[in-house]
XYZ file of C-alpha atoms in Angstrom:
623
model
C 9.171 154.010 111.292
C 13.005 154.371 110.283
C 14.279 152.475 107.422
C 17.720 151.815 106.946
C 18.682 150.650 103.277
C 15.175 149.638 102.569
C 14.870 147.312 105.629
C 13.066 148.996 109.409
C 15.250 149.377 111.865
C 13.196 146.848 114.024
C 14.298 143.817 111.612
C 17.877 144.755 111.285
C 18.257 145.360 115.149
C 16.810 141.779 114.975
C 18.740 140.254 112.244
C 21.454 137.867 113.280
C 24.941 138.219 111.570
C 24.360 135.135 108.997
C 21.728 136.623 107.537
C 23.766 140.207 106.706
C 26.043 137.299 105.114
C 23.329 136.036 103.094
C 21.883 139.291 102.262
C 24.963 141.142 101.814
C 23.507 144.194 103.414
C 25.601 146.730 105.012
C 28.452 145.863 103.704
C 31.999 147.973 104.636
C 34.382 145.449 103.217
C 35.223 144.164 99.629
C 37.391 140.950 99.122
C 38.805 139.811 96.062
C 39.389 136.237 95.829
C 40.945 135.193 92.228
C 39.659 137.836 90.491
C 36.105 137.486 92.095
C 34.601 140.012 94.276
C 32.955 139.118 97.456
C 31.083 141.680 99.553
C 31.759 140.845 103.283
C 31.537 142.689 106.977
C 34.685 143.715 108.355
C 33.319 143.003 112.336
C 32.616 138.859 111.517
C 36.067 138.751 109.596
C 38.101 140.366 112.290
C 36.580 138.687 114.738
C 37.857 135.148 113.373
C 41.225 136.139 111.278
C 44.253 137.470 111.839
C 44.795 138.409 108.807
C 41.655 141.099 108.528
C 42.659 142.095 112.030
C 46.334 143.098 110.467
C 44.631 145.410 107.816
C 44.601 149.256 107.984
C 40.993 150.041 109.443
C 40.407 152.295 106.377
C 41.095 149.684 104.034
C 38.075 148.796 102.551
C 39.485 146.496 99.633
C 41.258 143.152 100.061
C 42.747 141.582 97.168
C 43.698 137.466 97.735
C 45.417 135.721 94.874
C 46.095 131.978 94.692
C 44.200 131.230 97.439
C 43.630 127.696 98.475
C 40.795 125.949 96.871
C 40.044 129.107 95.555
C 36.472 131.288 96.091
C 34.737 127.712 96.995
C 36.916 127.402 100.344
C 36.915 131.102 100.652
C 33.243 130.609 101.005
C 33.453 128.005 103.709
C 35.636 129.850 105.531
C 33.840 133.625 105.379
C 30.512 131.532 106.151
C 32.600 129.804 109.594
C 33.597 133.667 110.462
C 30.219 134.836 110.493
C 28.595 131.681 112.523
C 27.219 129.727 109.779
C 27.444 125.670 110.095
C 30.047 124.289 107.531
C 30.826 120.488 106.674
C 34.169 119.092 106.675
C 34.868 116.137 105.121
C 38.329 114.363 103.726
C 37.792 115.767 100.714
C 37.835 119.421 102.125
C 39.893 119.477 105.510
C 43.145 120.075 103.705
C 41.959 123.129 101.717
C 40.201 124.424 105.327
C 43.413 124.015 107.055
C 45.684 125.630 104.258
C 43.125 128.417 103.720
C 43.312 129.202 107.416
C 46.848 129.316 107.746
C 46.584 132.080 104.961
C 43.876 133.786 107.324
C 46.007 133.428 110.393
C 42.521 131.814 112.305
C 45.041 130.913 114.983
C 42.808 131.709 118.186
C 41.625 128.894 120.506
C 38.290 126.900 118.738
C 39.308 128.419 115.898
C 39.307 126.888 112.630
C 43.071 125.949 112.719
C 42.600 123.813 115.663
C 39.228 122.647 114.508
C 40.783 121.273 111.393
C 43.910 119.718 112.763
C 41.850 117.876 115.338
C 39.890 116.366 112.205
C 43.186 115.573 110.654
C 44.544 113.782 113.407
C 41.388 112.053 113.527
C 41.479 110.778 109.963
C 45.199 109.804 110.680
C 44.372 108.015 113.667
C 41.709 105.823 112.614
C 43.306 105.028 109.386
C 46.536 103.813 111.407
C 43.878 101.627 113.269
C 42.331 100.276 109.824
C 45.488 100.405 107.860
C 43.787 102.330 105.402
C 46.574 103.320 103.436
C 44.330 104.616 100.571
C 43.067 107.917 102.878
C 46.505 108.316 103.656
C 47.604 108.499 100.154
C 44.851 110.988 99.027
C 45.639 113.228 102.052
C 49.158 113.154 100.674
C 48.505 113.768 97.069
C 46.223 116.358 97.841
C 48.960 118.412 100.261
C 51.715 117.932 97.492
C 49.231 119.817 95.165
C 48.950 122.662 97.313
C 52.393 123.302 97.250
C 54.256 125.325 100.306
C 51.582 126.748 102.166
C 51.026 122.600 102.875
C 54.487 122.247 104.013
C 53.661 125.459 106.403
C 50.978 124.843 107.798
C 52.640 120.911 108.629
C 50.043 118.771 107.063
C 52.358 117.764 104.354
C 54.888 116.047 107.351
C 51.567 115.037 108.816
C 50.292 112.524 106.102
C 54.311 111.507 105.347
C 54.198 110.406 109.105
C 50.884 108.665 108.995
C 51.653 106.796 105.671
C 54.841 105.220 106.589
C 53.305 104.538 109.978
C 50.538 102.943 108.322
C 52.924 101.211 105.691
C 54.378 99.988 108.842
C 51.273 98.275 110.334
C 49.963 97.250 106.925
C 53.350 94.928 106.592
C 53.192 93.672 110.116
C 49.270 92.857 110.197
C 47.931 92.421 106.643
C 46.895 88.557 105.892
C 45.820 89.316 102.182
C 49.544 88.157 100.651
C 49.117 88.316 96.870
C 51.389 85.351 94.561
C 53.987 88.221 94.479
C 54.669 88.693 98.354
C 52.996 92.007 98.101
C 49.431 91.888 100.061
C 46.432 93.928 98.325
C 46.944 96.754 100.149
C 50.350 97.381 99.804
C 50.062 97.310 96.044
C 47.085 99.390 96.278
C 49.112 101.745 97.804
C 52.185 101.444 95.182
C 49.545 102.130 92.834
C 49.243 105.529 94.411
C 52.344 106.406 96.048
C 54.043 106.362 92.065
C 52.086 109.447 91.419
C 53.688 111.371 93.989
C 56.092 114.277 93.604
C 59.689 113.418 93.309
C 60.443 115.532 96.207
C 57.804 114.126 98.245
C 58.481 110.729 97.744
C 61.775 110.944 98.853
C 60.930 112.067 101.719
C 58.289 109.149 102.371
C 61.055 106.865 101.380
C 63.909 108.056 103.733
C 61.599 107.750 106.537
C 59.942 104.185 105.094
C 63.561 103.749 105.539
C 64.723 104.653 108.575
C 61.698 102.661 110.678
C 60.395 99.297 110.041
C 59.060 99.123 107.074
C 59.382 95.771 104.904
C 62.493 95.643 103.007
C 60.447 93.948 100.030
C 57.977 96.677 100.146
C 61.043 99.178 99.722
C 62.264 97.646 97.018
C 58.562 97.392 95.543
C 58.099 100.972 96.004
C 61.679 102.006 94.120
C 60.953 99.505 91.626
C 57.505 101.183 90.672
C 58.901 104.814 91.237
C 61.745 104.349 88.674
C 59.669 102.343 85.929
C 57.511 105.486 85.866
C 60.558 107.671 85.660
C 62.149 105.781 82.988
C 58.506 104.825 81.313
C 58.953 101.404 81.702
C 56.062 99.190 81.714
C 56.478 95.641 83.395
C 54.565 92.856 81.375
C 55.285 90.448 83.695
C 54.115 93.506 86.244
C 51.218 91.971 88.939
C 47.240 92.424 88.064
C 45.771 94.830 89.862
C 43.448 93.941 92.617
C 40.632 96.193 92.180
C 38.629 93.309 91.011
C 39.510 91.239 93.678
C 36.644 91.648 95.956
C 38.662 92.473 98.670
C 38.265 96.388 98.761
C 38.840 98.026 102.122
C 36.100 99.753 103.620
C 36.575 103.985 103.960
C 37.270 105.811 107.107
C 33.887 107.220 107.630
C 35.228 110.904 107.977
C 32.306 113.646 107.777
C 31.410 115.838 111.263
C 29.300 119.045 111.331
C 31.038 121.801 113.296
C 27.917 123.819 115.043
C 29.575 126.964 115.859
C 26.123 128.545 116.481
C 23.327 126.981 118.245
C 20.724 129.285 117.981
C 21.008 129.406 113.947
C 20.073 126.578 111.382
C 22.521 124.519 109.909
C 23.148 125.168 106.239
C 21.342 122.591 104.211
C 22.663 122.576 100.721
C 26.483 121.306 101.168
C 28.805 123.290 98.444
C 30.655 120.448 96.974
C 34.539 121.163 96.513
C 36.149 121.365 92.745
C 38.195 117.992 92.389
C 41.916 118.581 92.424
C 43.460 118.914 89.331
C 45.986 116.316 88.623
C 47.715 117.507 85.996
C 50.478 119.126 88.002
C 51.350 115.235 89.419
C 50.964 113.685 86.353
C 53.372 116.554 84.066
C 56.098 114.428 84.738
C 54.809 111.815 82.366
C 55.024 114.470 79.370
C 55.973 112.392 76.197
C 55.282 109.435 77.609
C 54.497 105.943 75.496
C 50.548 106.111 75.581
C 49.991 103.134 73.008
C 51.727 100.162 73.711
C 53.471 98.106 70.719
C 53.803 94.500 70.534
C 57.720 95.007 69.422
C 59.854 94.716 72.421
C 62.580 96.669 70.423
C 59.824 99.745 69.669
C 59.563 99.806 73.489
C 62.864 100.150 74.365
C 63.786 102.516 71.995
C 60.606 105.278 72.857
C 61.593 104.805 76.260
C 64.869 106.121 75.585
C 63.609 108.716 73.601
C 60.988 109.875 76.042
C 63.341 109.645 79.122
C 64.014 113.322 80.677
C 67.352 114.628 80.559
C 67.615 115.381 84.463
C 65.869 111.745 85.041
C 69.403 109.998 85.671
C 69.916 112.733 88.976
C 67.032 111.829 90.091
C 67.276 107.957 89.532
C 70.409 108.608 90.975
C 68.911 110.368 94.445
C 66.474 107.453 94.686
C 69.358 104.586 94.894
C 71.134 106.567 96.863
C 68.860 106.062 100.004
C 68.244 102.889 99.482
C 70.064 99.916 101.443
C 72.308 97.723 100.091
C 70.475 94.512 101.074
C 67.515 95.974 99.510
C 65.599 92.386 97.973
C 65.241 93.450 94.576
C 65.357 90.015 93.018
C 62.450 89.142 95.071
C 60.368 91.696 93.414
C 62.143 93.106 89.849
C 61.002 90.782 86.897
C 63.469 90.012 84.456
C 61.600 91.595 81.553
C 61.881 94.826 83.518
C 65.799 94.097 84.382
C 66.492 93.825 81.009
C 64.153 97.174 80.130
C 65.782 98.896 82.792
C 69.577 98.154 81.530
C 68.728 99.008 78.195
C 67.494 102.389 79.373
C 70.729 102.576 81.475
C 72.825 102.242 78.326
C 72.056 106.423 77.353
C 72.913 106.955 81.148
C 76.654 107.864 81.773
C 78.377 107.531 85.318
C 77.120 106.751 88.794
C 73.501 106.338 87.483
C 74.667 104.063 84.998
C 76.733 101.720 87.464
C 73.483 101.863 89.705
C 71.047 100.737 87.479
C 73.538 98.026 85.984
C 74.253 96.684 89.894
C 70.146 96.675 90.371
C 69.532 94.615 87.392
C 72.096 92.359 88.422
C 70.202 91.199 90.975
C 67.873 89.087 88.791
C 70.828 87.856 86.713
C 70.451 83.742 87.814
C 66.725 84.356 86.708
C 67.521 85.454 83.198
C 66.485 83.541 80.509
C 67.898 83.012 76.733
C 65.015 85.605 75.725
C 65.737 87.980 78.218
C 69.690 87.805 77.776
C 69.169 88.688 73.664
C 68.033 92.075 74.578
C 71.186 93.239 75.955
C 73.534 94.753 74.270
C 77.166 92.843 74.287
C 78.608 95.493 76.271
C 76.164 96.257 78.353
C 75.988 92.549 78.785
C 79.797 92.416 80.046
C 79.345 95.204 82.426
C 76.336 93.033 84.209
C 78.415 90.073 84.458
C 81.428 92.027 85.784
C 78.872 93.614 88.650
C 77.444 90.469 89.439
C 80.455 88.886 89.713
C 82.098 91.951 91.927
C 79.363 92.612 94.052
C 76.848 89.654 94.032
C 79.236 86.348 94.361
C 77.280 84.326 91.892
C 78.394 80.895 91.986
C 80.616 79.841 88.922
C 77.788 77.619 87.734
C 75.360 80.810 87.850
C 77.813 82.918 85.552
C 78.513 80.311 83.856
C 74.956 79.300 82.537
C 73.992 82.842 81.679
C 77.345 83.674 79.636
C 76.989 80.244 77.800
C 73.095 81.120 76.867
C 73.662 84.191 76.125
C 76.165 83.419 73.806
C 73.798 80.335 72.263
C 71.343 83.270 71.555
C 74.022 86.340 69.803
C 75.053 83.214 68.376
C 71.722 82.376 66.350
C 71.156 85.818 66.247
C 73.987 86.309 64.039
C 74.497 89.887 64.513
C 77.814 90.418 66.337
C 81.351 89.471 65.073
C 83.476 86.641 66.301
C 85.251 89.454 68.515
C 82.690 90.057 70.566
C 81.308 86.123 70.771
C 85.468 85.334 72.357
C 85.517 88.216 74.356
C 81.992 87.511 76.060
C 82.901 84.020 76.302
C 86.439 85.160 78.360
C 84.174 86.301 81.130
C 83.914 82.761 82.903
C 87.508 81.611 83.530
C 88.650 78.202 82.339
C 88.538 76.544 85.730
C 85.409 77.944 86.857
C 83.805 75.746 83.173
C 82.355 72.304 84.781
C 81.547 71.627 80.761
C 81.475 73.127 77.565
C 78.615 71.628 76.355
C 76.058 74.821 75.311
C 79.683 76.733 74.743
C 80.490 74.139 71.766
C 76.794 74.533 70.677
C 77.450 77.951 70.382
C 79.926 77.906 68.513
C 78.924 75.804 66.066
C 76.020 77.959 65.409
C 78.568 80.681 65.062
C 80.260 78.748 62.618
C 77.494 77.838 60.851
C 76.121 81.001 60.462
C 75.789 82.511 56.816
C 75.278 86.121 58.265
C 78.884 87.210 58.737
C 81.909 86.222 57.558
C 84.866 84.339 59.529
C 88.511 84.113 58.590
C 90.673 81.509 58.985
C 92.379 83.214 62.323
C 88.537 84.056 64.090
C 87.992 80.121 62.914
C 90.817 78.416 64.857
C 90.424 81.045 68.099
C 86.918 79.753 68.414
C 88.151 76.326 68.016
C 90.475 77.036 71.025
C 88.303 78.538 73.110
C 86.603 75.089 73.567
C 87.765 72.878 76.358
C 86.967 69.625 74.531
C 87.912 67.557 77.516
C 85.172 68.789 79.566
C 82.243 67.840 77.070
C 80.214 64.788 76.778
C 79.790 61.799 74.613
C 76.748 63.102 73.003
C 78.337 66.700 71.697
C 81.737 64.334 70.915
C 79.413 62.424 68.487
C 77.892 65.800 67.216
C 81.458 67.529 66.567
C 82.290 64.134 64.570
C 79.850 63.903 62.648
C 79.160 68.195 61.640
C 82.843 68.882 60.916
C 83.097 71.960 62.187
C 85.502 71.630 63.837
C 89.151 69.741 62.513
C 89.377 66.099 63.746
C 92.359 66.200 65.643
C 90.489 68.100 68.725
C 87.457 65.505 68.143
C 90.465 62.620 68.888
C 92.297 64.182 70.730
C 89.238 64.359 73.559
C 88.502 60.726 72.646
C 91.552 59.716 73.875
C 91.291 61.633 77.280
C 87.835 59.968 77.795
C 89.322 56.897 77.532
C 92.061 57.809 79.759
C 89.443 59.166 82.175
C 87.308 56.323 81.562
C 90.434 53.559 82.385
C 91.224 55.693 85.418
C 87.831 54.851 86.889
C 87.732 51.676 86.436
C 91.330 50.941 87.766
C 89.520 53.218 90.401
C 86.906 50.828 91.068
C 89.117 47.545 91.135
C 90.894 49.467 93.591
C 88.286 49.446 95.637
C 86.873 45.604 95.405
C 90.362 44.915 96.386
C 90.503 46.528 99.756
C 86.933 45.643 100.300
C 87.801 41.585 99.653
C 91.030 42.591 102.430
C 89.194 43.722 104.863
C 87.034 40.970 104.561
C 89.432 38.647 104.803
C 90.723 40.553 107.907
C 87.656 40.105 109.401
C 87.340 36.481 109.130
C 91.254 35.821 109.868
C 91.335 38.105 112.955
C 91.248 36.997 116.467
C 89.655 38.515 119.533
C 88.337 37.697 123.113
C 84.738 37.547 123.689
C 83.602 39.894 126.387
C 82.984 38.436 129.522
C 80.036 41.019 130.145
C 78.194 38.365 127.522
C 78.350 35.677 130.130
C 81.480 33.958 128.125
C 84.351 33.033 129.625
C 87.810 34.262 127.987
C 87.687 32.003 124.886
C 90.659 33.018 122.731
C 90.877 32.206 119.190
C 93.902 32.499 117.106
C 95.411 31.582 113.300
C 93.540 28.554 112.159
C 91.796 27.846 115.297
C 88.474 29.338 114.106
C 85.286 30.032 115.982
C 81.781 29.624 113.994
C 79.878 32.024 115.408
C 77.097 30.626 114.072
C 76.096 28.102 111.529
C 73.180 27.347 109.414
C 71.889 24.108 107.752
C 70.339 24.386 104.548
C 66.897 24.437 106.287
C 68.430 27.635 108.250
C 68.058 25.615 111.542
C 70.697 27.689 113.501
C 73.454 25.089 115.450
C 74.765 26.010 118.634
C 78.188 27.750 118.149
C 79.502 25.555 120.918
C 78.357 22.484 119.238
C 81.245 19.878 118.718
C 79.859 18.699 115.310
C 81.518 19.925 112.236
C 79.144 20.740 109.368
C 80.479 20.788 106.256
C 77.633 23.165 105.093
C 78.651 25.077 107.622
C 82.478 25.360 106.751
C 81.744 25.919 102.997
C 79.102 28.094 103.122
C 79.314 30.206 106.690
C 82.124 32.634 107.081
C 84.310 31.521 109.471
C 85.055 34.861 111.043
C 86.753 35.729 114.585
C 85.080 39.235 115.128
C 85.944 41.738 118.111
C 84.036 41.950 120.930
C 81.467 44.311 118.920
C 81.466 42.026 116.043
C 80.392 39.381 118.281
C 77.627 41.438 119.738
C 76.290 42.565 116.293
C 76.258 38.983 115.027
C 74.219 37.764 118.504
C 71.813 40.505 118.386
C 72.863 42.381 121.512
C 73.895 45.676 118.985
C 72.609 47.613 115.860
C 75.557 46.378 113.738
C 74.618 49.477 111.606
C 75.863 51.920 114.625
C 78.916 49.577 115.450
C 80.168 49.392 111.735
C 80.090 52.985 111.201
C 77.505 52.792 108.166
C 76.309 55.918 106.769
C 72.292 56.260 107.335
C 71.524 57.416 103.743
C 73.526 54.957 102.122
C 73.370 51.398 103.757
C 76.223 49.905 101.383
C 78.405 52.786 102.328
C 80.412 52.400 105.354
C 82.047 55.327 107.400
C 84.381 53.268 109.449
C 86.061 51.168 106.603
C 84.048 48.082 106.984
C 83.392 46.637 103.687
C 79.747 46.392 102.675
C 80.019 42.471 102.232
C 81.231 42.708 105.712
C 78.053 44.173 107.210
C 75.661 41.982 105.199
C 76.924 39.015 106.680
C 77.156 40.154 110.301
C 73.517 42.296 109.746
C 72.360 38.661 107.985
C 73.523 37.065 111.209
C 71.737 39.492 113.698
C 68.237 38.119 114.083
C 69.361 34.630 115.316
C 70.036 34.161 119.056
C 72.513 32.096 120.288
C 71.981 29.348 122.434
């Protein structure tokens, strides 16, 4: 019997070509995968790569450095070349398809084509299911492989499939959260943050360029930045993981049986988890204890803020639209985080950030205003003003509150107070109500010191004609200010005062006129009525209709003279319509020209006493 390396010759003419992988016998080739030695079959390996079938045939040693997924996919793969059943899952596909492209395993039912079938599987279904979460982890995972991703296209892949997927999860997702992002979407935020810079801008240029929700945009660059800048939102959404509403996995596991004669491998070699660290390097010196001091914050975010962040800040904003909803979606605590950030930043980053903020400026509170400094402050108002067209009343609120608050504050000079005050023109102030206040607490103030000159500027700066009784009483009675601007806006109250009521005189005059009009008038009553041309003129008046004290209604064509009815009936001579109102042929509210949502208002110029007598007239018919 011949033996051959210990074994007959009768088994080994038997032996199938797994087992010489299992056994290792015979072996004529030696691969070196990350410094580990493998001992392999040249025939199975040419057979199935490219890359063995490029070697010199004496070559007997391979050396392979930074191979994907390292000797664990190596494995899979030298097990697929010699017939042997391997799993592919989610978790694995990427590292097959990446390893192959190294390996050149280009031939038909290879294990390039095998693979990218399974990918376009995954991405298929999870279009279907708008499960954005498998899309995610099939993106995070090609990022961390780097360029031979990008080669081998599965890096484009997952970018396609995500904003596709972003693009049904907008359209079709019911689950809206109290923030107008739905579960999944912020789910997927929640991931998409921890994506490369590089990457992400390419998943936002093409979230931009197809339908994808113009909130969501703004959600994602609103997430991206804070973790750029290290900015955590307080007033940030919870996360949903608790909410019971998890979505359900894409079921993604096939066998490939590339042999059927041989047994499928039962123990399945379980892939090393990615390591995150690369993703997550960016976050070097990053705030990992949060402090209760909102001034703490600010200032470690500053200090932990990369010096090449502003570029890329900067790149971000740049492909974003200009309608872009940020308001909808930006909180005002993380405005106010953002500009302070924005104050180290110099140029078109700076003007960026400052125009985003901006956005949320009618939202901003006399808390959130204090944080900002005064001219940072001025720059925000000048942007809003430029490129937002707040109303007057908007700009006007926020500059007066924010003043209140420097103002109790006590920490800036009268300088500043005047020359944040100067941002709201005179004309655009409706009152100068909280703008007194605030300068009285200015005044007050024992932490800086005022001369004489910053004294009587503030005092000017105050329209005292455009403020109330209430903060007229308060100026008279706290002194602050000298009395002569306290009388002096007396006086024009009264004016103003007098002028309305010569105003409203005015008007109870030309109401009583056209009443009288109305009853001294003369007209012809229209023969459509069933009246013959009766003509009334001067003194010659008509009763339309009269009432005794009992309100029995008398005949208008009655011959007796009722002296209830001549001292307390109008004796009127309406128009044609008039006559109609007061008969009950017309809605006397239509004829007179009243307005619908004010009934004592009339649109025509018929007085209100007018109209209650004809209306008061209306449900008696004439005989």
């Amino acid at each position: 019997m011949t033996i051959v390396n210990g074994i007959p010759f009768d088994e080994l003419y038997t032996m199938e070509v797994y087992q010489l992988r299992e056994t290792g016998e015979f072996s004529d080739l030696s691969v070196s995968v990350n410094e580990t030695e493998l001992k392999l079959h040249k025939f199975p390996m040419i057979s199935k790569s490219g890359y063995f079938r490029q070697l010199p045939q004496d070559q007997d040693v391979v050396t392979i450095d930074n191979f994907p997924g390292g000797v664990t996919t190596f494995n899979m793969v030298a097990d697929f070349c010699y017939n042997i059943d391997i799993k592919i899952t989610k978790e694995n596909v990427l590292l097959l398809r990446c390893a192959a492209e190294v390996l050149k395993m280009t031939s038909p039912t290879n294990l390039i084509e095998i693979t990218d079938k399974y990918i376009n599987d995954m991405m298929t279904s999870a279009k279907l299911s708008r499960s954005i979460n498998t899309v995610v982890d099939l993106l995070t995972q090609a990022c961390s492989l780097g360029d031979v991703a990008e080669k081998a296209g599965v890096t484009n892949t997952c970018i396609e499939a995500m904003v596709d997927t972003l693009v049904r999860t907008t359209i079709y997702s019911p689950s809206i959260s109290r923030f107008g992002i739905t579960r999944r979407e912020n789910e997927c935020l929640e991931k998409v943050e921890k994506l490369p810079f590089e990457i992400f801008l390419l998943v936002l240029k093409k979230a931009r360029d197809q339908d994808v929700s113009s909130t969501l945009l703004a959600k994602l660059v609103q997430r991206y930045i804070a973790k750029l800048l290290h900015i955590e939102d307080e007033k940030a959404e919870p996360s949903d993981k608790d909410s019971g509403h998890e979505e359900e996995e894409v079921d993604a596991s096939i066998e490939v049986q590339t042999n059927d004669t041989s047994t499928a491998q039962e123990d399945f070699i379980k892939i090393e988890q990615l390591n995150e660290s690369d993703t997550e390097s960016n976050n070097t010196g990053a705030v990992n204890e949060q402090s209760t001091n909102n001034d703490s914050k600010e200032s470690k975010a500053k200090d932990t803020v990369e010096p090449n962040v502003n570029h890329l800040v900067e790149s971000i904003l740049s492909e974003v639209p200009e309608n872009t909803p940020f308001s909808d979606v930006v909180s005002t605590d993380w405005a106010a985080r953002v500009l302070n950030v924005a104050g180290s930043f110099d140029g078109k980053c700076r003007d960026m950030l400052i125009k985003l903020a901006s956005q949320t400026l009618h939202k901003f509170k006399s808390d959130d205003l204090i944080k900002l400094e005064p001219t940072l402050m001025i720059e925000v108002m000048e942007s809003a003003k430029n490129n937002l067209n707040l109303p007057p009343a908007v700009v006007c609120r926020v500059v007066d509150d924010y003043l209140l608050g420097i103002a109790q504050a006590g920490a800036f000079s009268v300088e500043v107070f005047v020359t944040v005050a100067k941002l709201v023109p005179d004309e655009d102030r409706v009152n100068c109500d909280i703008l007194y206040d605030a300068m009285e607490t200015l005044l007050k103030t024992d932490q800086i010191s005022i001369t004489d000159e910053e004294r009587t500027a503030l005092h000017k700066m105050v329209d005292f004609s455009k403020v109330n009784e209430k903060t007229l009483q308060k100026a008279f009675v706290t002194k602050v200010v000298p009395c002569e601007y306290v009388t002096k806006a007396a006086i024009d109250l009264c004016a103003k005062l007098r002028e309305e009521l010569a105003n409203a005189k005015s008007l109870i005059k030309i109401q009583d006129r056209e009443l009288r009009e109305i009853s001294m008038g003369s007209y012809t009553l229209d023969a459509s009525l069933g009246i013959n041309d009766i003509s009334i003129k001067d003194k010659d008046v008509y009763d339309i209709e009269r009432r005794t004290p009992d309100h029995t209604p008398i005949s208008p064509y009655s011959s007796s003279k009722s002296s209830y009815s001549s001292r307390h009936s109008p004796r009127v001579s309406p128009s044609a319509s008039t006559f109609q109102i007061a008969h009950g042929y017309a809605e006397p509210r239509l004829l007179a020209g009243f307005d619908s949502a004010d009934p004592y208002r009339s649109t025509s110029g018929i007085s209100s006493t007018a109209y209650s007598y004809l209306y008061g007239h209306k449900k008696y018919p004439r005989y």
